[in-house]
PDB file of C-alpha atoms in Angstrom:
ATOM      1  CA  LEU Y   1     131.331 109.006 183.893  1.00 86.00           C
ATOM      2  CA  PRO Y   2     133.938 111.361 185.497  1.00 88.00           C
ATOM      3  CA  ALA Y   3     134.807 114.246 183.253  1.00 89.00           C
ATOM      4  CA  SER Y   4     138.185 112.894 182.485  1.00 92.00           C
ATOM      5  CA  ILE Y   5     136.077 110.480 180.412  1.00 92.00           C
ATOM      6  CA  ASP Y   6     134.414 111.737 176.938  1.00 93.00           C
ATOM      7  CA  LEU Y   7     131.322 110.209 176.006  1.00 92.00           C
ATOM      8  CA  ALA Y   8     130.323 109.839 172.252  1.00 92.00           C
ATOM      9  CA  TYR Y   9     127.015 108.394 170.595  1.00 89.00           C
ATOM     10  CA  THR Y  10     126.322 108.112 166.982  1.00 84.00           C
ATOM     11  CA  ALA Y  11     123.649 106.270 165.162  1.00 76.00           C
ATOM     12  CA  GLU Y  12     124.221 105.077 161.604  1.00 70.00           C
ATOM     13  CA  PRO Y  13     120.417 104.320 160.726  1.00 68.00           C
ATOM     14  CA  ALA Y  14     118.706 107.590 158.884  1.00 71.00           C
ATOM     15  CA  GLU Y  15     115.553 106.023 160.748  1.00 73.00           C
ATOM     16  CA  PRO Y  16     114.846 104.837 164.316  1.00 79.00           C
ATOM     17  CA  VAL Y  17     115.861 101.159 164.989  1.00 82.00           C
ATOM     18  CA  TRP Y  18     112.883  99.307 166.793  1.00 87.00           C
ATOM     19  CA  ILE Y  19     113.318  96.291 169.132  1.00 89.00           C
ATOM     20  CA  HIS Y  20     111.102  94.539 171.435  1.00 87.00           C
ATOM     21  CA  ALA Y  21     112.401  94.556 175.035  1.00 87.00           C
ATOM     22  CA  GLY Y  22     112.495  95.703 178.203  1.00 82.00           C
ATOM     23  CA  ALA Y  23     113.545  99.369 178.497  1.00 84.00           C
ATOM     24  CA  ASN Y  24     114.943  99.219 182.149  1.00 84.00           C
ATOM     25  CA  GLN Y  25     116.875  96.047 181.199  1.00 87.00           C
ATOM     26  CA  ILE Y  26     118.616  97.511 177.904  1.00 89.00           C
ATOM     27  CA  GLN Y  27     119.785 100.522 180.070  1.00 89.00           C
ATOM     28  CA  GLN Y  28     120.929  98.184 182.710  1.00 89.00           C
ATOM     29  CA  VAL Y  29     122.628  96.315 179.752  1.00 91.00           C
ATOM     30  CA  LEU Y  30     124.350 100.030 178.493  1.00 92.00           C
ATOM     31  CA  MET Y  31     124.763 100.909 182.199  1.00 91.00           C
ATOM     32  CA  ASN Y  32     127.064  97.743 183.210  1.00 89.00           C
ATOM     33  CA  ILE Y  33     129.168  97.854 180.240  1.00 92.00           C
ATOM     34  CA  VAL Y  34     129.896 101.318 180.384  1.00 92.00           C
ATOM     35  CA  ILE Y  35     131.084 101.093 184.132  1.00 89.00           C
ATOM     36  CA  ASN Y  36     133.343  98.314 182.733  1.00 87.00           C
ATOM     37  CA  ALA Y  37     134.949 100.867 180.063  1.00 90.00           C
ATOM     38  CA  ARG Y  38     134.991 103.424 182.900  1.00 91.00           C
ATOM     39  CA  ASP Y  39     136.996 100.935 185.187  1.00 88.00           C
ATOM     40  CA  ALA Y  40     139.375 100.028 182.457  1.00 87.00           C
ATOM     41  CA  ILE Y  41     140.383 103.509 181.758  1.00 90.00           C
ATOM     42  CA  VAL Y  42     143.168 104.964 183.581  1.00 88.00           C
ATOM     43  CA  GLY Y  43     143.068 108.788 183.408  1.00 88.00           C
ATOM     44  CA  ALA Y  44     141.682 110.585 180.526  1.00 90.00           C
ATOM     45  CA  GLY Y  45     139.901 108.218 177.902  1.00 91.00           C
ATOM     46  CA  ARG Y  46     137.077 107.859 175.730  1.00 93.00           C
ATOM     47  CA  VAL Y  47     133.916 105.742 175.642  1.00 94.00           C
ATOM     48  CA  GLU Y  48     131.870 105.433 172.490  1.00 95.00           C
ATOM     49  CA  ILE Y  49     128.561 104.098 171.709  1.00 94.00           C
ATOM     50  CA  SER Y  50     127.063 103.235 168.138  1.00 92.00           C
ATOM     51  CA  VAL Y  51     123.847 102.058 166.547  1.00 91.00           C
ATOM     52  CA  GLY Y  52     123.214 100.652 163.540  1.00 88.00           C
ATOM     53  CA  ILE Y  53     121.431  97.431 161.568  1.00 89.00           C
ATOM     54  CA  LEU Y  54     122.677  94.110 160.343  1.00 87.00           C
ATOM     55  CA  HIS Y  55     120.952  92.637 157.323  1.00 87.00           C
ATOM     56  CA  PRO Y  56     120.657  88.972 156.348  1.00 88.00           C
ATOM     57  CA  GLY Y  57     123.894  87.641 155.109  1.00 90.00           C
ATOM     58  CA  GLU Y  58     126.233  90.083 156.868  1.00 89.00           C
ATOM     59  CA  ILE Y  59     128.773  88.809 159.482  1.00 87.00           C
ATOM     60  CA  CYS Y  60     128.231  90.292 163.018  1.00 82.00           C
ATOM     61  CA  PRO Y  61     131.516  91.077 164.576  1.00 77.00           C
ATOM     62  CA  ALA Y  62     132.861  89.216 167.594  1.00 65.00           C
ATOM     63  CA  THR Y  63     130.486  86.405 167.027  1.00 73.00           C
ATOM     64  CA  ASP Y  64     131.528  85.533 163.508  1.00 78.00           C
ATOM     65  CA  ARG Y  65     128.086  84.197 162.660  1.00 82.00           C
ATOM     66  CA  VAL Y  66     125.894  84.963 159.584  1.00 88.00           C
ATOM     67  CA  ILE Y  67     122.933  87.456 160.106  1.00 85.00           C
ATOM     68  CA  GLU Y  68     119.697  85.399 159.413  1.00 87.00           C
ATOM     69  CA  ARG Y  69     117.462  88.365 160.194  1.00 87.00           C
ATOM     70  CA  GLU Y  70     117.209  92.024 160.587  1.00 90.00           C
ATOM     71  CA  GLU Y  71     119.158  92.796 163.754  1.00 91.00           C
ATOM     72  CA  ALA Y  72     119.839  95.898 165.644  1.00 92.00           C
ATOM     73  CA  ILE Y  73     123.834  96.062 166.775  1.00 91.00           C
ATOM     74  CA  VAL Y  74     125.239  98.435 169.546  1.00 93.00           C
ATOM     75  CA  LEU Y  75     128.777  98.717 169.920  1.00 93.00           C
ATOM     76  CA  ILE Y  76     130.275  99.983 172.833  1.00 93.00           C
ATOM     77  CA  ARG Y  77     134.127 100.909 172.501  1.00 93.00           C
ATOM     78  CA  ASP Y  78     136.717 102.230 174.888  1.00 93.00           C
ATOM     79  CA  ASN Y  79     140.369 102.984 174.832  1.00 91.00           C
ATOM     80  CA  GLY Y  80     141.103 101.506 177.848  1.00 89.00           C
ATOM     81  CA  GLN Y  81     143.692  98.952 178.906  1.00 86.00           C
ATOM     82  CA  GLY Y  82     141.914  95.993 177.233  1.00 87.00           C
ATOM     83  CA  MET Y  83     142.350  92.410 178.312  1.00 85.00           C
ATOM     84  CA  PRO Y  84     144.556  89.410 177.127  1.00 80.00           C
ATOM     85  CA  SER Y  85     142.871  86.505 175.216  1.00 79.00           C
ATOM     86  CA  ASP Y  86     142.521  84.372 178.221  1.00 77.00           C
ATOM     87  CA  VAL Y  87     140.587  87.116 180.412  1.00 79.00           C
ATOM     88  CA  SER Y  88     138.248  88.065 177.523  1.00 74.00           C
ATOM     89  CA  ALA Y  89     137.633  84.601 176.767  1.00 77.00           C
ATOM     90  CA  ARG Y  90     135.725  84.373 180.391  1.00 78.00           C
ATOM     91  CA  ALA Y  91     134.581  87.951 180.614  1.00 79.00           C
ATOM     92  CA  PHE Y  92     130.824  86.674 180.564  1.00 79.00           C
ATOM     93  CA  GLU Y  93     131.524  83.915 183.230  1.00 78.00           C
ATOM     94  CA  PRO Y  94     129.266  84.738 186.596  1.00 72.00           C
ATOM     95  CA  PHE Y  95     131.698  85.815 189.380  1.00 64.00           C
ATOM     96  CA  PHE Y  96     134.905  85.770 187.418  1.00 64.00           C
ATOM     97  CA  THR Y  97     136.611  89.465 187.732  1.00 68.00           C
ATOM     98  CA  THR Y  98     139.994  90.697 187.354  1.00 61.00           C
ATOM     99  CA  LYS Y  99     138.982  93.494 189.683  1.00 63.00           C
ATOM    100  CA  LEU Y 100     140.555  94.208 193.098  1.00 54.00           C
ATOM    101  CA  ARG Y 101     138.490  92.686 195.965  1.00 55.00           C
ATOM    102  CA  GLY Y 102     135.774  95.349 197.017  1.00 51.00           C
ATOM    103  CA  LYS Y 103     136.066  96.824 193.618  1.00 54.00           C
ATOM    104  CA  GLY Y 104     133.944  94.051 191.834  1.00 53.00           C
ATOM    105  CA  THR Y 105     131.348  91.427 191.903  1.00 48.00           C
ATOM    106  CA  GLY Y 106     132.148  89.798 188.859  1.00 49.00           C
ATOM    107  CA  LEU Y 107     128.362  89.683 187.950  1.00 59.00           C
ATOM    108  CA  GLY Y 108     127.842  92.534 185.783  1.00 70.00           C
ATOM    109  CA  LEU Y 109     128.836  91.172 182.355  1.00 82.00           C
ATOM    110  CA  SER Y 110     127.076  87.562 183.341  1.00 82.00           C
ATOM    111  CA  ILE Y 111     123.916  89.516 184.115  1.00 85.00           C
ATOM    112  CA  VAL Y 112     124.435  91.440 180.630  1.00 88.00           C
ATOM    113  CA  HIS Y 113     124.749  88.046 178.956  1.00 88.00           C
ATOM    114  CA  GLY Y 114     121.565  87.060 180.830  1.00 87.00           C
ATOM    115  CA  ILE Y 115     119.530  89.881 179.776  1.00 89.00           C
ATOM    116  CA  VAL Y 116     120.924  89.993 175.867  1.00 90.00           C
ATOM    117  CA  SER Y 117     120.082  86.030 175.649  1.00 88.00           C
ATOM    118  CA  ASP Y 118     116.502  86.543 177.204  1.00 87.00           C
ATOM    119  CA  HIS Y 119     115.812  88.931 174.287  1.00 89.00           C
ATOM    120  CA  ASP Y 120     116.890  86.492 171.971  1.00 89.00           C
ATOM    121  CA  GLY Y 121     120.119  88.313 171.287  1.00 90.00           C
ATOM    122  CA  MET Y 122     123.787  87.853 170.882  1.00 90.00           C
ATOM    123  CA  ILE Y 123     126.787  89.785 172.741  1.00 90.00           C
ATOM    124  CA  GLY Y 124     130.476  89.308 172.083  1.00 89.00           C
ATOM    125  CA  LEU Y 125     133.642  91.556 172.619  1.00 89.00           C
ATOM    126  CA  LEU Y 126     136.751  92.006 170.955  1.00 88.00           C
ATOM    127  CA  SER Y 127     139.824  93.186 172.987  1.00 86.00           C
ATOM    128  CA  GLU Y 128     143.408  93.107 173.074  1.00 84.00           C
ATOM    129  CA  SER Y 129     145.926  94.213 175.903  1.00 86.00           C
ATOM    130  CA  GLY Y 130     146.771  98.053 175.509  1.00 84.00           C
ATOM    131  CA  SER Y 131     144.236  98.639 172.746  1.00 85.00           C
ATOM    132  CA  GLY Y 132     140.591  98.910 174.389  1.00 89.00           C
ATOM    133  CA  THR Y 133     137.882  97.040 174.141  1.00 91.00           C
ATOM    134  CA  THR Y 134     134.822  96.974 172.136  1.00 92.00           C
ATOM    135  CA  VAL Y 135     131.577  95.188 173.020  1.00 93.00           C
ATOM    136  CA  ILE Y 136     129.097  94.216 170.568  1.00 92.00           C
ATOM    137  CA  VAL Y 137     125.243  93.280 171.373  1.00 94.00           C
ATOM    138  CA  SER Y 138     122.977  92.435 168.556  1.00 92.00           C
ATOM    139  CA  LEU Y 139     119.141  92.268 169.111  1.00 93.00           C
ATOM    140  CA  PRO Y 140     116.470  91.164 166.724  1.00 92.00           C
ATOM    141  CA  THR Y 141     114.407  94.212 165.301  1.00 91.00           C
ATOM    142  CA  TYR Y 142     110.854  94.667 165.686  1.00 84.00           C
ATOM    143  CA  ALA Y 143     109.088  93.682 163.059  1.00 70.00           C
ATOM    144  CA  ASN Y 144     106.210  96.313 163.628  1.00 57.00           C
ATOM    145  CA  SER Y 145     108.088  99.772 163.966  1.00 51.00           C
ATOM    146  CA  SER Y 146     104.851 101.545 164.331  1.00 54.00           C
ATOM    147  CA  PRO Y 147     105.118 103.473 168.141  1.00 54.00           C
ATOM    148  CA  ASP Y 148     101.399 102.961 168.283  1.00 58.00           C
ATOM    149  CA  ALA Y 149     101.984  99.214 167.892  1.00 54.00           C
ATOM    150  CA  ALA Y 150     104.881  99.143 170.507  1.00 51.00           C
ATOM    151  CA  THR Y 151     102.684 101.364 172.744  1.00 54.00           C
ATOM    152  CA  ALA Y 152      99.899  98.850 172.494  1.00 52.00           C
ATOM    153  CA  THR Y 153     101.962  95.832 173.264  1.00 49.00           C
ATOM    154  CA  ALA Y 154     103.461  97.443 176.196  1.00 47.00           C
ATOM    155  CA  ALA Y 155      99.771  98.299 177.516  1.00 49.00           C
ATOM    156  CA  SER Y 156      98.680  94.890 177.168  1.00 47.00           C
ATOM    157  CA  ALA Y 157     101.999  93.246 178.937  1.00 47.00           C
ATOM    158  CA  PRO Y 158     100.991  91.635 182.183  1.00 53.00           C
ATOM    159  CA  VAL Y 159     101.763  93.387 185.550  1.00 59.00           C
ATOM    160  CA  ARG Y 160     104.957  92.690 187.119  1.00 81.00           C
ATOM    161  CA  ASP Y 161     105.093  91.815 190.897  1.00 90.00           C
ATOM    162  CA  LEU Y 162     106.588  94.445 192.766  1.00 93.00           C
ATOM    163  CA  VAL Y 163     109.652  94.020 195.117  1.00 95.00           C
ATOM    164  CA  LEU Y 164     111.189  96.460 197.551  1.00 96.00           C
ATOM    165  CA  VAL Y 165     114.907  96.464 197.995  1.00 96.00           C
ATOM    166  CA  ALA Y 166     116.688  98.086 200.697  1.00 96.00           C
ATOM    167  CA  GLU Y 167     120.332  98.310 200.275  1.00 95.00           C
ATOM    168  CA  ASP Y 168     122.912 100.764 200.968  1.00 93.00           C
ATOM    169  CA  ASN Y 169     125.901  99.510 198.907  1.00 91.00           C
ATOM    170  CA  ALA Y 170     125.335 101.267 195.519  1.00 88.00           C
ATOM    171  CA  ASP Y 171     127.034  98.264 193.328  1.00 86.00           C
ATOM    172  CA  VAL Y 172     125.150  95.460 195.183  1.00 89.00           C
ATOM    173  CA  GLY Y 173     121.889  97.486 194.966  1.00 91.00           C
ATOM    174  CA  GLU Y 174     122.360  98.059 191.226  1.00 88.00           C
ATOM    175  CA  LEU Y 175     123.266  94.138 190.814  1.00 88.00           C
ATOM    176  CA  MET Y 176     120.150  93.356 192.980  1.00 90.00           C
ATOM    177  CA  VAL Y 177     117.823  95.406 190.846  1.00 90.00           C
ATOM    178  CA  ALA Y 178     119.212  94.061 187.661  1.00 87.00           C
ATOM    179  CA  ALA Y 179     118.732  90.502 188.617  1.00 86.00           C
ATOM    180  CA  LEU Y 180     115.374  91.053 189.864  1.00 88.00           C
ATOM    181  CA  GLU Y 181     114.354  92.930 186.611  1.00 86.00           C
ATOM    182  CA  SER Y 182     115.780  90.139 184.568  1.00 80.00           C
ATOM    183  CA  ALA Y 183     113.780  87.783 186.326  1.00 82.00           C
ATOM    184  CA  GLY Y 184     110.481  89.736 185.595  1.00 84.00           C
ATOM    185  CA  TYR Y 185     110.062  91.941 188.553  1.00 90.00           C
ATOM    186  CA  ARG Y 186     109.607  95.587 189.156  1.00 90.00           C
ATOM    187  CA  PRO Y 187     112.086  96.463 192.039  1.00 94.00           C
ATOM    188  CA  ILE Y 188     112.224  99.742 193.750  1.00 94.00           C
ATOM    189  CA  LEU Y 189     115.631 100.605 195.445  1.00 95.00           C
ATOM    190  CA  SER Y 190     116.080 102.283 198.846  1.00 95.00           C
ATOM    191  CA  ARG Y 191     119.317 103.166 200.097  1.00 94.00           C
ATOM    192  CA  ASP Y 192     118.638 103.543 204.141  1.00 93.00           C
ATOM    193  CA  GLY Y 193     116.175 102.411 206.484  1.00 93.00           C
ATOM    194  CA  ASP Y 194     114.261 105.966 206.440  1.00 94.00           C
ATOM    195  CA  ALA Y 195     113.756 105.545 202.518  1.00 94.00           C
ATOM    196  CA  ALA Y 196     112.908 101.848 202.758  1.00 95.00           C
ATOM    197  CA  MET Y 197     110.193 102.544 205.390  1.00 95.00           C
ATOM    198  CA  GLN Y 198     108.744 105.228 203.224  1.00 94.00           C
ATOM    199  CA  ALA Y 199     108.638 102.938 200.472  1.00 94.00           C
ATOM    200  CA  PHE Y 200     106.760 100.431 202.059  1.00 94.00           C
ATOM    201  CA  ARG Y 201     104.009 102.566 203.289  1.00 93.00           C
ATOM    202  CA  GLU Y 202     103.324 103.761 199.849  1.00 92.00           C
ATOM    203  CA  HIS Y 203     103.764 100.573 198.277  1.00 92.00           C
ATOM    204  CA  ALA Y 204     103.014  97.881 201.039  1.00 89.00           C
ATOM    205  CA  HIS Y 205      99.445  97.352 199.362  1.00 90.00           C
ATOM    206  CA  GLU Y 206     101.027  95.976 196.172  1.00 90.00           C
ATOM    207  CA  ALA Y 207     104.638  94.961 197.279  1.00 93.00           C
ATOM    208  CA  LYS Y 208     104.992  91.013 196.973  1.00 92.00           C
ATOM    209  CA  MET Y 209     108.321  90.893 198.730  1.00 93.00           C
ATOM    210  CA  VAL Y 210     110.969  92.914 200.606  1.00 94.00           C
ATOM    211  CA  VAL Y 211     114.534  92.096 199.754  1.00 93.00           C
ATOM    212  CA  MET Y 212     116.614  94.090 203.148  1.00 91.00           C
ATOM    213  CA  ASP Y 213     120.136  94.374 203.779  1.00 90.00           C
ATOM    214  CA  LEU Y 214     120.809  93.038 207.531  1.00 86.00           C
ATOM    215  CA  ASP Y 215     123.154  96.045 208.239  1.00 86.00           C
ATOM    216  CA  LEU Y 216     121.192  98.917 207.008  1.00 89.00           C
ATOM    217  CA  PRO Y 217     121.723 102.607 208.017  1.00 90.00           C
ATOM    218  CA  LYS Y 218     119.022 104.559 209.932  1.00 91.00           C
TER     219      LYS Y 218
END
């Protein structure tokens, strides 16, 4: 985020909220949503991220469903331009974007939706023109909140196939990494030919595939 945008974080629960999820994928969810918030803010602005817990019987914002299990809820609010109802209704559609050509792929929120769905979660948003946007992500809490148990679960998880990605366009590279991670792969991203060759030399014995830009510097 540029210096003109303040980032605030609040956590309502007194204790940590545990979920069973891929850390890189959850980071990608937050990154894509915050980047969208950044692009919606003209000049100075603010992005707020808050974490809480939804209990059975409560109503989940944006999705208006009754919670049947304990869920972690993450809200990402911005005070940007907001969206009219016809745009917000299509926000999670693949390739739908209101950004200028070359400024967005229309896949950011679609990938976010896919990752959240893969984690048995739900996502929705509240937005209005001129009044900013709030994206709501809810994910089931992890029944066993012991860090030791979580570590053991991660240790027993199958090793993911390594994929080398060579792409100098930052947006496209991040998109490819997110797509590969959501499909269960472990990507390593290089920005130019020199870095790609170095990555190949270091990981040729374990890499299962190389995805390379046809027009790569160096």
